[in-house]
XYZ file of C-alpha atoms in Angstrom:
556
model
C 30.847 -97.335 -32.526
C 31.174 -94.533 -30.156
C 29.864 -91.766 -29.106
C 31.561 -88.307 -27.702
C 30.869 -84.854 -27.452
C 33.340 -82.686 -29.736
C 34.236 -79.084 -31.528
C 33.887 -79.882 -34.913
C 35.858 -77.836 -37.476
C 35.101 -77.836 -41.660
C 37.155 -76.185 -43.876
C 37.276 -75.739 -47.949
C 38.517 -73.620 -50.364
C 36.415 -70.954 -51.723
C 36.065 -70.899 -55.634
C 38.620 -73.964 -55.692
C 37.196 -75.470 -58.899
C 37.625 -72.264 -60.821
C 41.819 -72.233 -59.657
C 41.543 -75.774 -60.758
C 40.263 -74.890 -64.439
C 42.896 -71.864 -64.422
C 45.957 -74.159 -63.581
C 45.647 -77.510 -62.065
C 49.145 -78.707 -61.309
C 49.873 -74.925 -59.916
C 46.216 -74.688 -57.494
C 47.609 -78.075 -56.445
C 50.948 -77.565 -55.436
C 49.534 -74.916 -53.391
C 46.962 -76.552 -51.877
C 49.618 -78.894 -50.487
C 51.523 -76.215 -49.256
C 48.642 -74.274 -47.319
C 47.498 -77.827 -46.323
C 50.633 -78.125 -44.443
C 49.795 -74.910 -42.746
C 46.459 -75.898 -41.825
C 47.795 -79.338 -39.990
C 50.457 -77.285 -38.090
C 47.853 -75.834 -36.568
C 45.378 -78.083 -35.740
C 48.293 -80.520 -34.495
C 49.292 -77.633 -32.388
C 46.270 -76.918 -31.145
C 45.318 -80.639 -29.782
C 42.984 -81.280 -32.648
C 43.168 -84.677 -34.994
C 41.876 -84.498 -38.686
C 39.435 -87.239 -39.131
C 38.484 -87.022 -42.908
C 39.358 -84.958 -46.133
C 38.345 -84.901 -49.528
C 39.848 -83.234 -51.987
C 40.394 -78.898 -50.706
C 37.934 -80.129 -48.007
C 39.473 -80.381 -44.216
C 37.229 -81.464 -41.682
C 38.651 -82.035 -37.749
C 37.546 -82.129 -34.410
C 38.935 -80.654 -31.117
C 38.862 -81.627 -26.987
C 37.292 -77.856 -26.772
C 35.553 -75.310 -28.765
C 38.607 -72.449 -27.629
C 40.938 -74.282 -29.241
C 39.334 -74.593 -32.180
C 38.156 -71.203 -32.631
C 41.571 -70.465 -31.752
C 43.078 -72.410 -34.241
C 41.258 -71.133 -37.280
C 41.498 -67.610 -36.128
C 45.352 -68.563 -36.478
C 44.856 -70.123 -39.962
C 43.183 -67.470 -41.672
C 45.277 -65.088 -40.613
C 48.618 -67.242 -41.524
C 46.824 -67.893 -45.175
C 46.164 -64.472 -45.427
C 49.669 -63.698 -45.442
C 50.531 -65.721 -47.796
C 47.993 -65.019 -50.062
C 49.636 -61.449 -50.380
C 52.281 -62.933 -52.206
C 49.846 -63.609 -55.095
C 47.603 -61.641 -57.531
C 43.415 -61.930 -56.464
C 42.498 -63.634 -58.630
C 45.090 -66.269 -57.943
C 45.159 -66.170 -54.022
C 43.822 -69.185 -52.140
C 41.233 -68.243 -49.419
C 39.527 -70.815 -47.200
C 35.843 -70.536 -45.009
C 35.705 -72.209 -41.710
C 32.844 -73.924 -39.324
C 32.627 -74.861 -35.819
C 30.210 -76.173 -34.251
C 29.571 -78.603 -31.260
C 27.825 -81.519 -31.282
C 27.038 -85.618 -30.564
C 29.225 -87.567 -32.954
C 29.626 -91.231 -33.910
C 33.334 -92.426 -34.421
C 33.826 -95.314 -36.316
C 36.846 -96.739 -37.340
C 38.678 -92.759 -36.901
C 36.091 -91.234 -38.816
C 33.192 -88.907 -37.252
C 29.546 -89.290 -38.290
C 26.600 -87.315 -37.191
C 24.450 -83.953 -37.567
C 27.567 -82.174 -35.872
C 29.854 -82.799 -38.906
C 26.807 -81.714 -41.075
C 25.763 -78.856 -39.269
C 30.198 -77.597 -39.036
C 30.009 -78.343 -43.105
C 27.195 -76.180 -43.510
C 28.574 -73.370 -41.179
C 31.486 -73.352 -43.183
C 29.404 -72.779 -46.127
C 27.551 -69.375 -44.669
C 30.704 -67.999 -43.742
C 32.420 -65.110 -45.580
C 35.908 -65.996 -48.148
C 38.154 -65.858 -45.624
C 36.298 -65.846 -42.413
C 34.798 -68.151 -40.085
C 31.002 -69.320 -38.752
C 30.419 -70.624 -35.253
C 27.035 -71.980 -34.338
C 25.671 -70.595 -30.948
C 26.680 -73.580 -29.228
C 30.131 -72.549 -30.173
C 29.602 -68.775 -29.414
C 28.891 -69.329 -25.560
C 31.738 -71.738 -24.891
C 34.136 -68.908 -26.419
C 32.623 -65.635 -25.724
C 34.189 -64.569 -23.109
C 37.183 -66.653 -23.126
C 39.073 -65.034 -26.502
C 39.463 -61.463 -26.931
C 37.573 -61.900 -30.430
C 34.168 -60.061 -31.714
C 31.285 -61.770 -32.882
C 28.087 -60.528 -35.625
C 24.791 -62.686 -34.895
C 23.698 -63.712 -37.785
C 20.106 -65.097 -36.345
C 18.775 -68.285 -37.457
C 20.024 -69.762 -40.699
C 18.300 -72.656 -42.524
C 20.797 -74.766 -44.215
C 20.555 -77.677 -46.202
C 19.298 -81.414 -44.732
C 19.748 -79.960 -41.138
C 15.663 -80.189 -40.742
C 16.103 -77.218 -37.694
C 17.612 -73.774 -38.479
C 21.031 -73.011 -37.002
C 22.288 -70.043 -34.993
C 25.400 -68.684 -36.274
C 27.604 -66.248 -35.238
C 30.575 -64.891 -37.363
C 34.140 -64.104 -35.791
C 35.289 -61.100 -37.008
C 39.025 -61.261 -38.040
C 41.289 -58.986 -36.658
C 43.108 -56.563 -39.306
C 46.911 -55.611 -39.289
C 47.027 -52.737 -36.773
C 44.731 -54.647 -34.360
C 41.397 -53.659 -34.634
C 38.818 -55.693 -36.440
C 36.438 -56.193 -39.460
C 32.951 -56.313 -38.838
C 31.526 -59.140 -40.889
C 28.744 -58.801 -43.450
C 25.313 -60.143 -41.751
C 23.933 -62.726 -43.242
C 19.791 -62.800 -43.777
C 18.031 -64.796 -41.688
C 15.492 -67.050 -42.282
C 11.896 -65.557 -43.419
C 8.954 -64.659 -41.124
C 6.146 -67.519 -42.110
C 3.714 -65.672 -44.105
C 0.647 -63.837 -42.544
C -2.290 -65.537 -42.603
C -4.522 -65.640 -45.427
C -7.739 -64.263 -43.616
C -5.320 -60.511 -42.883
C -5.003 -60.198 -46.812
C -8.760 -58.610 -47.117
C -7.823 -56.456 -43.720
C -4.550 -55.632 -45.118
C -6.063 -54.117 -48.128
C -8.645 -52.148 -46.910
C -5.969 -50.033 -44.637
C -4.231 -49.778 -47.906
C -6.972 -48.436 -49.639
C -8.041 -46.313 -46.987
C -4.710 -45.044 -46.314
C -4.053 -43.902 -49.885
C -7.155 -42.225 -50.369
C -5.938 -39.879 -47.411
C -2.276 -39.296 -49.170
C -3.814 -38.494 -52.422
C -5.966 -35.845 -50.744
C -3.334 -34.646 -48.726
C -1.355 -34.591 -52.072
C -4.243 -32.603 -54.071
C -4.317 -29.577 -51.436
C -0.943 -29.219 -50.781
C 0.171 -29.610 -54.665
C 0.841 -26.013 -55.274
C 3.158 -25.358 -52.298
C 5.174 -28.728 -52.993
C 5.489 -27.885 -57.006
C 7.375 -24.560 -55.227
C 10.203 -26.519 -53.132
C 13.099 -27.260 -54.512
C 16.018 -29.243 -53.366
C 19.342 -27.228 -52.853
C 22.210 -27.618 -54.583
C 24.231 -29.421 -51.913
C 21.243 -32.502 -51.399
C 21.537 -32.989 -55.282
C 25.594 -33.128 -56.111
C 27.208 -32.834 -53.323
C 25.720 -36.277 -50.939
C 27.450 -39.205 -51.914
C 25.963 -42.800 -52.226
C 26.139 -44.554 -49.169
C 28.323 -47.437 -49.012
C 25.706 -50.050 -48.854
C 24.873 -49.866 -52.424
C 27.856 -51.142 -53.183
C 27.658 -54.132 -50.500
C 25.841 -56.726 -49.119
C 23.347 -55.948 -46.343
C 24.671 -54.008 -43.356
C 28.242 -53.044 -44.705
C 30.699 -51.215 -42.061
C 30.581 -46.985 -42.370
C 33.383 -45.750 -42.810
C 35.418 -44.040 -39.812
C 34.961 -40.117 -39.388
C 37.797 -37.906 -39.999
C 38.346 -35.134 -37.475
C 38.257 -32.293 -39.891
C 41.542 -30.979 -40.509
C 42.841 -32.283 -37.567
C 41.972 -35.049 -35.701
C 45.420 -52.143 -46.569
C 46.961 -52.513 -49.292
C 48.676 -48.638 -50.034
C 48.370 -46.560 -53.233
C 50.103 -48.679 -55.590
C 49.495 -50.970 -58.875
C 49.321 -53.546 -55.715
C 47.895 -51.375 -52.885
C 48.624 -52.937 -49.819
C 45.359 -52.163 -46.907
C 45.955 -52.062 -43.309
C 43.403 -51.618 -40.548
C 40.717 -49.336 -39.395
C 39.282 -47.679 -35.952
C 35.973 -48.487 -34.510
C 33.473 -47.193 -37.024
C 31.176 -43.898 -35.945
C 28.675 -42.788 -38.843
C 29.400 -41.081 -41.927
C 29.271 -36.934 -41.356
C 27.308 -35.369 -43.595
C 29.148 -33.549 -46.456
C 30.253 -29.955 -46.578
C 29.134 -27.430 -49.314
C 30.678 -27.992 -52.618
C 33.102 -25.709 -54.350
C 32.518 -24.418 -57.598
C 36.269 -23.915 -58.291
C 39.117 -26.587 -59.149
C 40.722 -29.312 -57.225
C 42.589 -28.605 -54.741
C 44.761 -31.410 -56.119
C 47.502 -30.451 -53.201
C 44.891 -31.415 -50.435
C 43.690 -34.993 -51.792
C 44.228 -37.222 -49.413
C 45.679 -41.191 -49.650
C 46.833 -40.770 -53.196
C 50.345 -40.447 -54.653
C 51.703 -38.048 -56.818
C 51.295 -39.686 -59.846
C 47.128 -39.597 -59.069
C 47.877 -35.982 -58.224
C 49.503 -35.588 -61.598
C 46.541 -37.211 -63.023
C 43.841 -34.820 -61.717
C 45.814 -31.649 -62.474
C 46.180 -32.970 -66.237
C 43.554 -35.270 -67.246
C 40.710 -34.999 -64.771
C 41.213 -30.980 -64.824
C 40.613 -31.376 -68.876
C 38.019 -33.682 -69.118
C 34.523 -32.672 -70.143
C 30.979 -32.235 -67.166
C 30.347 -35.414 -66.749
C 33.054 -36.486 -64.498
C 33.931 -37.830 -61.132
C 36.370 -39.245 -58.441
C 36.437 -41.881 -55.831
C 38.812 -43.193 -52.924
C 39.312 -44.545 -50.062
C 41.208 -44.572 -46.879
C 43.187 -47.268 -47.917
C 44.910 -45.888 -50.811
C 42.094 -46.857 -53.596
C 40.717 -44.900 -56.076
C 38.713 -44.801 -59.480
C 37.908 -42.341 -62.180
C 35.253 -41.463 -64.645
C 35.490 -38.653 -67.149
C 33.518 -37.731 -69.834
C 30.097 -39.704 -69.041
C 26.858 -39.164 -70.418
C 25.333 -38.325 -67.149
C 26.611 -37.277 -63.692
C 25.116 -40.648 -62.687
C 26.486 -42.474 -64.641
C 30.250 -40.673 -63.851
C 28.840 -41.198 -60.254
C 28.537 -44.788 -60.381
C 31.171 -45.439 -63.292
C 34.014 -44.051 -60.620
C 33.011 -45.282 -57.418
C 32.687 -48.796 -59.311
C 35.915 -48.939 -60.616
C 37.366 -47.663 -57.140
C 35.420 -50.591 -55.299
C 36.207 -53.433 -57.665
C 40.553 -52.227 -57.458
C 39.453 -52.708 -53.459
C 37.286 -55.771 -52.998
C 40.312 -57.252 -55.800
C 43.166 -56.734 -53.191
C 40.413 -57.533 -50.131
C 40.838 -54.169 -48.693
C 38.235 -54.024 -45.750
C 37.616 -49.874 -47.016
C 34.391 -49.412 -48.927
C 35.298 -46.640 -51.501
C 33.554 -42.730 -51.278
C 32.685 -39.981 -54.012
C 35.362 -37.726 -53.614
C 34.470 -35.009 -56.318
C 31.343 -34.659 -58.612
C 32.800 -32.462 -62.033
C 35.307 -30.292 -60.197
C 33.355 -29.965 -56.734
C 34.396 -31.456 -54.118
C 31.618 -33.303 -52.112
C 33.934 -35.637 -50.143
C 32.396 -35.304 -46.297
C 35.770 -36.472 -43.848
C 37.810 -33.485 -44.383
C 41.648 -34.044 -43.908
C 43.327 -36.848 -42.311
C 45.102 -35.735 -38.605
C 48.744 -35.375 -39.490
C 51.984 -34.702 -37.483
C 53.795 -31.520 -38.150
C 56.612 -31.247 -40.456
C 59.523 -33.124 -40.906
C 57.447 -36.088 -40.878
C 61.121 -37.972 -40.076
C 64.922 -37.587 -39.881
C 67.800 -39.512 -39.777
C 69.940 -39.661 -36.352
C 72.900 -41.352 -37.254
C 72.704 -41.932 -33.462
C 69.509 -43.862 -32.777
C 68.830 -45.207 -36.431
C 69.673 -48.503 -36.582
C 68.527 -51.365 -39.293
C 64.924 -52.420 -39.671
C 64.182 -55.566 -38.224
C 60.155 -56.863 -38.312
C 60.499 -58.556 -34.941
C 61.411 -55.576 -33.271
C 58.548 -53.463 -34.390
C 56.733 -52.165 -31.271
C 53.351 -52.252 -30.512
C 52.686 -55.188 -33.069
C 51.527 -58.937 -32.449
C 53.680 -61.546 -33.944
C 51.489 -61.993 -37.176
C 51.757 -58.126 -38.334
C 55.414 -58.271 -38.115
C 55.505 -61.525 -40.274
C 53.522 -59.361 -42.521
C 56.145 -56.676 -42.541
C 58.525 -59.719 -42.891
C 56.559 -60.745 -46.108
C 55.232 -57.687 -47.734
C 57.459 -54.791 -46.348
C 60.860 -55.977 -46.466
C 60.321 -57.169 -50.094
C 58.801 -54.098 -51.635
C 61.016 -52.165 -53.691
C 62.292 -48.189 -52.379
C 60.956 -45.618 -51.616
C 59.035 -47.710 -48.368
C 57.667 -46.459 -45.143
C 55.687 -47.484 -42.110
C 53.691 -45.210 -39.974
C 52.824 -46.002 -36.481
C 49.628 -45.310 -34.792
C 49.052 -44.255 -30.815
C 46.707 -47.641 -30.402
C 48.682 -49.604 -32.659
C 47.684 -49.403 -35.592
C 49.888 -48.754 -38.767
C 50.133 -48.803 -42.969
C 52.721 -49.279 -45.254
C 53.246 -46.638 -47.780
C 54.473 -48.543 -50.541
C 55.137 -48.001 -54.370
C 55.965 -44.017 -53.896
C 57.502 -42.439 -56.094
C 60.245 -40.758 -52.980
C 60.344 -41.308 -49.486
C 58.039 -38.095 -48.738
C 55.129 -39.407 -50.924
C 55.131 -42.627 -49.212
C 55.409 -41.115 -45.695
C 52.356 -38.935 -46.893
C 50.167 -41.421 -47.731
C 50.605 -43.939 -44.767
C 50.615 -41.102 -41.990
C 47.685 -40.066 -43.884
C 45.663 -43.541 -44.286
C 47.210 -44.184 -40.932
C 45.878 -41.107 -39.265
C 42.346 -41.998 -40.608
C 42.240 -45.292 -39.105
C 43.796 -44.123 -35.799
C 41.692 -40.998 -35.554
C 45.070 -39.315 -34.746
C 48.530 -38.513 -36.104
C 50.659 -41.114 -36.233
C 54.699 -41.103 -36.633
C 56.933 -42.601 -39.539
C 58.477 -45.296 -37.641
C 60.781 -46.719 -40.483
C 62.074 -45.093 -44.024
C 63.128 -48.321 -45.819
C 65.586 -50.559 -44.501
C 66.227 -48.623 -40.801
C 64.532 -47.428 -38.080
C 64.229 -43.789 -37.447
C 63.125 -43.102 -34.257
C 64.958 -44.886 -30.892
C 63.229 -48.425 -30.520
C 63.480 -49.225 -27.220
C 64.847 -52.674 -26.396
C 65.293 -52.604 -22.539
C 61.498 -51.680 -21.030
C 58.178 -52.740 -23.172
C 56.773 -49.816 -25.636
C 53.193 -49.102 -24.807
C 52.209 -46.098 -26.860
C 53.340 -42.886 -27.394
C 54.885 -40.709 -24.658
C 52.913 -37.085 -24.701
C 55.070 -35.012 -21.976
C 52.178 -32.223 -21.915
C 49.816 -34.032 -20.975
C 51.485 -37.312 -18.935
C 49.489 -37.913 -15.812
C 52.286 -39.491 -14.176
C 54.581 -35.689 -13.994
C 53.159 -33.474 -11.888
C 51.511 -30.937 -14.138
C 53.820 -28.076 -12.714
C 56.828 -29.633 -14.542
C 55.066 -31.089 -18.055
C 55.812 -27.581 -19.768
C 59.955 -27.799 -18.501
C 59.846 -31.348 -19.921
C 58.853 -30.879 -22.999
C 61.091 -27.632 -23.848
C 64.271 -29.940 -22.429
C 63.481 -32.768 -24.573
C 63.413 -30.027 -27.644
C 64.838 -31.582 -30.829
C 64.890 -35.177 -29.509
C 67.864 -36.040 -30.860
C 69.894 -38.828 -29.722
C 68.562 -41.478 -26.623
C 66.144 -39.325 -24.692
C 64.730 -41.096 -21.293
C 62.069 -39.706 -18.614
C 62.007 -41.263 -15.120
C 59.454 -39.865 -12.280
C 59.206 -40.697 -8.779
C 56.399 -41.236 -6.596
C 55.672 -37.209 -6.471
C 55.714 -37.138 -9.952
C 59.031 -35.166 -10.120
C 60.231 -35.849 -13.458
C 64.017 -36.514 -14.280
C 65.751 -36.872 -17.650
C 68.398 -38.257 -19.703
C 69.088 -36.390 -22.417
C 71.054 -36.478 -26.058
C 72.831 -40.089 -24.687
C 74.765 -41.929 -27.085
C 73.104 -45.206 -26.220
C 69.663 -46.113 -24.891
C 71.722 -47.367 -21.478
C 73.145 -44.074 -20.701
C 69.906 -42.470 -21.024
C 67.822 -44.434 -18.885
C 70.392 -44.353 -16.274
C 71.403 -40.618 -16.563
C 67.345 -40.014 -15.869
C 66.898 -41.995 -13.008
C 69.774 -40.729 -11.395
C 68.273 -37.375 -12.163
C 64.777 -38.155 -11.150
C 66.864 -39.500 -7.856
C 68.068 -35.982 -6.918
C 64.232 -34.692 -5.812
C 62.292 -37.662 -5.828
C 61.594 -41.340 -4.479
C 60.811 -44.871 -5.946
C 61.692 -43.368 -9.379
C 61.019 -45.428 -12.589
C 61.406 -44.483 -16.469
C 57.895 -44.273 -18.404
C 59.808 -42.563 -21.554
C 62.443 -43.805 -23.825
C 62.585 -41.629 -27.023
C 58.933 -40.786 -28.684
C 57.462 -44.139 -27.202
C 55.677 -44.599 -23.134
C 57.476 -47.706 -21.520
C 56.548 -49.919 -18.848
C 58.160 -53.598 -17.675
C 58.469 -56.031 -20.017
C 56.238 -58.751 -19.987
């Protein structure tokens, strides 16, 4: 026997007996497939799999980067392919890492570290992964990931509790979830001698509210709460979660996935600020026009249905395109709950990372966000010029996995499609619409939620309409106005010469920040040239930092 110091990763399926019971031969070809995955990975990653039993994967790893590294990769390669699938049929692992002292014997490890990674794998989310703290200070500051303490967990035969940390997995337009905190373990009870202590406070304390209560009764029986406190304040989120759920983001207010169909598709959000607190509610209809996220046959649905039904009604969404009804309830509470319920369990079914709000109690709406930032009108147009066919891998401002999610979920959806592009990155599919403009609605809307500001329709099913720039790296969105790099004297004259945008645009400036342009080219070539020769005439050292909408810089 031998002993060594390793990463130790565990990994099983979550709820794999119950896919078992629902089709065995299916849940098993699977398994064989996303087990090929898995090895890929590991192989590639310099680890070596050193047991498995039955959905169960346990390996080890020469350093705890690569393997956080490596499962980071898997669950996000799984998650892809679990799209492909209804919920209740997709195929989700949980992951643990730890580091510890381990016995090998005959290729097999032994040893509390493959205990503790088995029960780390166990406290982690479907999906997700748990590092212990070991773990968390070897990667920390070596991965550009995000980490929730969890605190101290006891877990089962490990006679110690365990620190755990869990990673938070990026979503598709690069920011990421926050994971749902575990508890950790209890306080040890106060000693028994406090109890007699503890009561007489008690006692004396409530003798003091009840005469507080007595005197003031009069006064109190007068106050009464205003309309706004009693309809109009939706439930917070974390009624419908477990502890500590993620707020949702704050809309500027008219300013600033999975996407509204049978199969919404989610995409990603912002970092999270708290919850604003909602306006006054209006006593007259719907504005059905100004819903946000939904399509038009949900639009359809409140003008007809909704608008008819009886008191006791109400309406929930969310950002990603979700949404649940409720008409004709006993109670407002129970049209309350009934609709944010069914809007919650369409989201958690599709694993949409959105928790669902009231949008509209009866016909007031109480929803707090106000309206998504949106670009002006047209949202697109074609440029027989620039448009070209829509390839995944040439999708700016994306990391390899989000394009093979275009690949996989995109380019197989039926017409009418669209993506919208945010300034940081981030983006959503508006899928399932029922024309082009209600899918361009709803992802620069969901889109322009997560962002925080208006994004741009970057594709309108299978082409590209805006310029994609192929010879310098996209790395946002090019603002002329308000470019630091052109001398603020000349941002106005930029902005009215690049006008329409039409055709290859290009900006080049110099080292005074004199800008020069290229502008209506017939190719992205001309256009880059044509402004640097420009830029040439009154300037030095010039460079391009604008090809069509996007900012450019070298690539990589």
């Amino acid at each position: 026997m031998k002993r060594k110091i390793a990463a130790i990763f565990a990994a099983d399926i979550a709820g794999y007996s119950r896919l078992v019971a629902e089709d065995e031969e299916e849940t098993l070809r699977r398994l064989a497939s996303y087990r090929s995955v898995i090895d890929d990975f590991i192989a590639k990653a310099n680890g070596r799999i050193f047991n498995t039993a039955g959905d169960a994967v346990l390996a080890e790893f020469p350093s705890a980067v690569d393997a956080v590294r490596c499962a980071i990769d898997i669950q996000e390669s799984l998650r892809t392919r679990n799209m492909a699938y209804p919920p209740s049929r997709q195929m989700s692992f949980r992951i643990g890492i730890t580091i510890g002292d381990v016995v090998e014997r005959d290729g097999d490890l032994l040893g509390d570290g493959v205990n503790i990674a088995a029960r780390l794998e166990g406290l982690a989310e479907v999906g997700g992964i748990c590092i212990s703290r070991a773990v968390h200070e070897q990667v920390a500051n070596k991965l550009s990931v995000q980490f929730a303490d969890i605190g101290a967990q006891e877990v089962k035969n490990i006679p110690t509790p365990v620190h755990a940390y869990m990673v938070a997995m990026r979503r598709e337009d690069g920011t990421y979830a926050r994971p749902q905190l575990k508890k950790t373990i209890k306080a040890a009870p106060a000693p028994n001698w406090m109890w007699p202590l503890v009561v007489g406070v008690v006692s004396v304390v409530a003798i003091g509210v009840g005469g507080f209560l007595y005197f003031t009764k009069l006064e109190t029986a007068q106050v009464t709460s205003s309309p706004a406190t009693s309809t109009a304040a939706a439930p917070a989120p974390g009624s419908l979660t477990a502890p500590s759920p993620s707020p949702t983001p704050t809309m500027a207010a008219k300013a600033p996935s999975p996407v509204p169909t049978s199969t919404p598709t989610q995409a990603a959000a912002a970092t999270p600020t708290p919850m604003s607190s909602p306006p006054a509610a209006s006593t007259g209809k719907i504005a059905v026009d100004a819903v946000p996220f939904i399509g038009e046959r949900q639009r359809a649905f409140l003008s007809n249905e909704y608008a008819a039904a009886g008191d006791y009604k109400a309406y929930a969404l969310n950002i990603g395109g979700f949404f649940g009804s409720a008409l004709n309830k006993p109670t407002e509470e129970e049209a309350r709950n009934a609709a944010l319920d069914q809007c919650q369990k369409r989201a958690d079914a599709a694993q949409s990372q959105r928790r669902c709000e009231l949008y509209a109690v009866g016909n007031k709406v109480i929803y707090g966000h106000g309206e998504p930032p949106m670009p002006p009108k047209p949202w697109y147009r074609h440029d027989a010029i620039t448009e070209r066919a829509f390839v995944p891998k040439d999708f700016p401002m994306l990391r390899d996995q989000f394009k093979t999610r275009l690949e996989n979920i995109y380019m197989t959806a039926a017409k009418s499609r669209t993506i919208a592009l945010g300034p940081g990155g981030q983006y959503f599919m508006g899928l399932g619409g029922t024309t082009v403009d209600d899918s361009a609605r709803r992802a620069l809307e969901s889109c322009g939620a997560i962002a925080g500001a208006a994004c741009m329709i970057v594709a309108v099913d299978d082409v590209f309409v805006v310029p994609i720039p192929t010879l310098l790296r996209v790395t946002g969105f090019f603002h002329a106005a308000t470019n630091p790099s052109i001398v603020a004297d000349a941002r106005d004259e930029v902005v009215r010469k690049l006008g329409d945008g039409t055709g290859w645009n290009a900006v080049a400036v110099g080292i005074a920040g004199r800008p020069g342009l290229g502008l209506k080219a017939a190719d992205e070539q001309t256009a880059v040239n044509t402004a640097l020769a420009d830029c040439a005439r009154h300037d030095s050292d010039c460079h391009v930092i604008a090809i069509g909408p996007f900012a450019v810089g070298p690539m990589n």
